[in-house]
CSV table of C-alpha atoms in Angstrom, one decimal:
chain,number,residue,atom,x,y,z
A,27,UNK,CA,159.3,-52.0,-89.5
A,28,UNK,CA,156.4,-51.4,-87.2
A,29,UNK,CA,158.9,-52.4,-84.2
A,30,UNK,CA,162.2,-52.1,-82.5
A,31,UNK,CA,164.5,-53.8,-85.2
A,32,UNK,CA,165.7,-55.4,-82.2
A,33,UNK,CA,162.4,-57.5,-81.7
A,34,UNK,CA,161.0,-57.5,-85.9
A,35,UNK,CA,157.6,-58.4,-86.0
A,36,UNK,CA,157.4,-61.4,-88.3
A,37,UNK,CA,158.1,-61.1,-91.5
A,38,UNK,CA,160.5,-58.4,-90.8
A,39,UNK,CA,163.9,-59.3,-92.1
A,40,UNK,CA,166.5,-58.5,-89.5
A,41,UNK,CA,169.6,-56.6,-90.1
A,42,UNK,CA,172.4,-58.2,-92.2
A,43,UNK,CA,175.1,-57.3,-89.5
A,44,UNK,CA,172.8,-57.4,-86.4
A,45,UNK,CA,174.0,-54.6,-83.7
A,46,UNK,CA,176.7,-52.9,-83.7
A,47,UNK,CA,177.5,-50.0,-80.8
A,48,UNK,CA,181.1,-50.4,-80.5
A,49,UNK,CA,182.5,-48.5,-77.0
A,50,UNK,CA,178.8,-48.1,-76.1
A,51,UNK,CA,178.0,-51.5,-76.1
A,52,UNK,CA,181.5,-52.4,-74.2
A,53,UNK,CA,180.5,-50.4,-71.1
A,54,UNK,CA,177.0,-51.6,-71.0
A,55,UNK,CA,178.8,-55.4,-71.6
A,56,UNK,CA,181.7,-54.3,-68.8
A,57,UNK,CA,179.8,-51.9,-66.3
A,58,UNK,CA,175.8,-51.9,-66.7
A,59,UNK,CA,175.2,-55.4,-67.2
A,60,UNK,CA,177.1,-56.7,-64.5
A,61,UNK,CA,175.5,-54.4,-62.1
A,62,UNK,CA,171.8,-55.3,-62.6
A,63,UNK,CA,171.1,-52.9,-65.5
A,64,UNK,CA,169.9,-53.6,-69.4
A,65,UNK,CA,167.4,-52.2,-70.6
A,66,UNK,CA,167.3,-47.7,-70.8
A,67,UNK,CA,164.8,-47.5,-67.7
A,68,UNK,CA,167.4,-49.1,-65.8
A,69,UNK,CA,170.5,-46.9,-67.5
A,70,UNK,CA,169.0,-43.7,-66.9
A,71,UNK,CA,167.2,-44.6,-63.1
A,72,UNK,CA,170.0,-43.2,-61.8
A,73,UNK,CA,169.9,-39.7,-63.8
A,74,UNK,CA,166.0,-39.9,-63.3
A,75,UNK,CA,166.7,-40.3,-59.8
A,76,UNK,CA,169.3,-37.8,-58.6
A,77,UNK,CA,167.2,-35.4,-60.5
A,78,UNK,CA,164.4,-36.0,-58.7
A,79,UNK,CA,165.7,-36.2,-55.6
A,80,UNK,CA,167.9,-32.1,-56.5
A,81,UNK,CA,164.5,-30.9,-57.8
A,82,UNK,CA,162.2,-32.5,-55.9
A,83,UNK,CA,160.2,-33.9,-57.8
A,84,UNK,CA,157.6,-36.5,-56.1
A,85,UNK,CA,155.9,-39.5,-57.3
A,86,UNK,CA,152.4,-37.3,-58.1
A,87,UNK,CA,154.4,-35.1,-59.9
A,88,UNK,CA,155.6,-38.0,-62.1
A,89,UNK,CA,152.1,-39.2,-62.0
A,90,UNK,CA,150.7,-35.8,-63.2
A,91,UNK,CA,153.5,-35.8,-66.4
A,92,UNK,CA,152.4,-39.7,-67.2
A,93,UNK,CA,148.7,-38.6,-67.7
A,94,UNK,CA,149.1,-35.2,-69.8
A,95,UNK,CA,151.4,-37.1,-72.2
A,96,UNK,CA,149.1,-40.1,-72.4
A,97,UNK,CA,146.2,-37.2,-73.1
A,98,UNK,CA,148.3,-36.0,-75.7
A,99,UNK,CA,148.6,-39.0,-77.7
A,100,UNK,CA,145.2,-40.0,-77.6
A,101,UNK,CA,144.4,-37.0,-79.7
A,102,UNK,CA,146.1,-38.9,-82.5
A,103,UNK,CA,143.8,-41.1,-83.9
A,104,UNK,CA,146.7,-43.8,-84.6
A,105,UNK,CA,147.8,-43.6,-81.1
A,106,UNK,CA,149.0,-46.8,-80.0
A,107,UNK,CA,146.8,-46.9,-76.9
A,108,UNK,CA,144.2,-45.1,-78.5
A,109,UNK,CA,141.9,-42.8,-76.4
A,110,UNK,CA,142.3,-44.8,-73.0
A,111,UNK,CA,143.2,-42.6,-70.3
A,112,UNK,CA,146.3,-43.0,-67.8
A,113,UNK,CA,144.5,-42.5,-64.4
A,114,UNK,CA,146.0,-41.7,-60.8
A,115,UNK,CA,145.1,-45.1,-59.7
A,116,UNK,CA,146.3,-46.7,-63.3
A,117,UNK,CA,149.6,-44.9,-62.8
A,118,UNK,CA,150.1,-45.6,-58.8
A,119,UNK,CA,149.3,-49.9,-60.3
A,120,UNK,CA,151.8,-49.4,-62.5
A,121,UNK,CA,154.8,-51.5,-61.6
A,122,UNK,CA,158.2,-50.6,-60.3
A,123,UNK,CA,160.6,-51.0,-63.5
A,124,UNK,CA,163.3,-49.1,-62.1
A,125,UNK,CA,162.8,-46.6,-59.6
A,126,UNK,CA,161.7,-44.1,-60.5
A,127,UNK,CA,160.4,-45.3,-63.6
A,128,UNK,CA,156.9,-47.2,-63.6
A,129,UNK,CA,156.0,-48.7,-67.1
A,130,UNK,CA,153.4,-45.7,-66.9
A,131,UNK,CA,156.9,-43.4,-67.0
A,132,UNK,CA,158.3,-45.3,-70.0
A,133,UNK,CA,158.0,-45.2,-74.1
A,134,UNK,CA,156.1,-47.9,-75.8
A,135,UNK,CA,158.0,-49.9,-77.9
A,136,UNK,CA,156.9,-48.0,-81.3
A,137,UNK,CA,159.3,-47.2,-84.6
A,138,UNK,CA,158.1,-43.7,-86.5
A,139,UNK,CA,159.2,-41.2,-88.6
A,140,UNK,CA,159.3,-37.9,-89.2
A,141,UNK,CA,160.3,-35.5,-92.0
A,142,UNK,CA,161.4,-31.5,-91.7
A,143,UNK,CA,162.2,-30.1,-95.8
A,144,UNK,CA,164.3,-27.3,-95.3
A,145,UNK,CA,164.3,-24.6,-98.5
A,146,UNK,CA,165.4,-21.0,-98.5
A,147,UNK,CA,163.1,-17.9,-97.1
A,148,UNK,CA,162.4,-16.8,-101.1
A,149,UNK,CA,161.4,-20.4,-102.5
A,150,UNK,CA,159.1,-20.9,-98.8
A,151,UNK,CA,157.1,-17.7,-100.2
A,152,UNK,CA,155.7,-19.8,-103.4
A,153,UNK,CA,155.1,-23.2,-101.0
A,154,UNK,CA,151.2,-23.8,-100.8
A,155,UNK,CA,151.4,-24.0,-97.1
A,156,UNK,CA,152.7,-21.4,-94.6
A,157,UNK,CA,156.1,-22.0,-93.7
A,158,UNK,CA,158.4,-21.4,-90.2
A,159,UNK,CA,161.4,-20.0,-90.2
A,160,UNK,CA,164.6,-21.4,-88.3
A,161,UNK,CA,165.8,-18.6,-86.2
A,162,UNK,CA,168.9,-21.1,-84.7
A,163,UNK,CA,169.8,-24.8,-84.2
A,164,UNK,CA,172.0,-26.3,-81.9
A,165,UNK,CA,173.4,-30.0,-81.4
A,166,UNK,CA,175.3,-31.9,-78.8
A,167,UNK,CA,176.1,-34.5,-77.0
A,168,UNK,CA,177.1,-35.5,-73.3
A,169,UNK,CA,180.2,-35.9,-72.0
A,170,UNK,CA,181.5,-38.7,-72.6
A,171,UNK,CA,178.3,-39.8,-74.8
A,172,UNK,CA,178.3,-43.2,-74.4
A,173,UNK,CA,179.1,-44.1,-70.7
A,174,UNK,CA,176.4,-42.7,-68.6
A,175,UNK,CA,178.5,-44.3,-65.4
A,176,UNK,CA,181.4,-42.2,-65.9
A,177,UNK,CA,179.7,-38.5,-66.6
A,178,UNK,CA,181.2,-36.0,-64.3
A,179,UNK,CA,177.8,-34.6,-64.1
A,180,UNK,CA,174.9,-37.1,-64.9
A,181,UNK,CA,172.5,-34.2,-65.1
A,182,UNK,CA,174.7,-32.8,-67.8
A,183,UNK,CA,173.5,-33.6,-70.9
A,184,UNK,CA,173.8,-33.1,-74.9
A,185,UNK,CA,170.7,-30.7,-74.6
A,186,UNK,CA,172.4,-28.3,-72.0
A,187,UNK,CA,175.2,-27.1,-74.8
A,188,UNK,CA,173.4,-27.9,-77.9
A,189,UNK,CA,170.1,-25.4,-76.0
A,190,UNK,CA,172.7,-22.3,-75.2
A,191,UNK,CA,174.3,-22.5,-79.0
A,192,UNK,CA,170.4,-22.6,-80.7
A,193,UNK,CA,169.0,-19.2,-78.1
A,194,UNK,CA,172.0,-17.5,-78.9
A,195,UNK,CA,171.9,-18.5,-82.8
A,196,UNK,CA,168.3,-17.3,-82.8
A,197,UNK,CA,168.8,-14.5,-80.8
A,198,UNK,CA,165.6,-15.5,-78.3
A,199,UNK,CA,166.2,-17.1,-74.6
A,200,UNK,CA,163.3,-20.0,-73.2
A,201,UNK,CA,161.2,-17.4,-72.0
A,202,UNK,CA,160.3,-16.4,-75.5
A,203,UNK,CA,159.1,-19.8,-76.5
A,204,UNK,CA,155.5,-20.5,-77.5
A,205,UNK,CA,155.8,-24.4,-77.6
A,206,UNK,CA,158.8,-26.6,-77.1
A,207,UNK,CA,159.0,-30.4,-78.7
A,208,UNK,CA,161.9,-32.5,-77.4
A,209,UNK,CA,162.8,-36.6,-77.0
């Protein structure tokens, strides 16, 4: 709809039964909310942080990530900020959302879509285009998915599992990679 269906644009009809995130919603209602946090900046701060602080990761790294991913979208002639550059000094004026995010670190609030058509290897040899094959997939979630408070190890997420099960699918480990897409 052009927005968050939590904030339609006008026009926009809103859904019929408005949100509904059952056990996720009752620990942000129970734990985040009455600590400070609610909005995702402010959930995942604390991941953001202790990973920065094990890795150490600095603030001109962060900076450094900000402006190549703000290059990269300004390639795409519908990007929502169009070809403006993020610089040093844009990034450092940024302000404090919740440390360590600056609104430089965070998503705009878009809505997209995107489409993958999966067909067999013998049917991709009469397509027009030039196909890819899918050596492995893999899918997961953390534990327990929806209360990031609670999470034995907040660094410990979906991806870690759901990475090991798609490289061993595929028979290829990270190394091999050409070009990785995640969010």
């Amino acid at each position: 709809n052009g927005y968050s269906w939590l904030r339609p644009r006008d026009g926009v009809v809103p859904p019929r039964h408005g949100l509904s995130l059952s056990s996720a919603q009752d620990v942000v209602t129970d734990v985040m909310v009455p600590q400070g946090a609610v909005t995702a900046a402010q959930f995942y701060a604390l991941i953001a942080h202790k990973y920065c602080t094990e890795r150490g990761i600095t603030w001109e790294d962060a900076a450094a990530f900000a402006m190549a991913m703000r290059e990269h979208a300004s390639r795409h002639p519908l990007a929502v900020l169009g070809s403006t550059p993020l610089t040093l000094a844009d990034y450092q004026a940024s302000p404090m959302i919740s440390e360590p995010f600056r609104r430089a670190d965070c998503c705009l609030d878009t809505d997209g879509a995107a489409a993958v058509i999966v067909t067999s290897a013998d049917r991709a040899h009469d397509l027009a285009r030039p196909s890819v094959v899918i050596l492995g997939v893999g899918e997961g979630r953390p534990d327990p998915p929806d209360d990031i408070a609670s999470r034995r190890d907040l660094l410990g997420i979906g991806l870690d599992g759901a990475a090991r099960r798609g490289f061993a699918m595929a028979g290829v480990g990270p190394r091999e990679l050409d070009v990785l897409g995640l969010y």
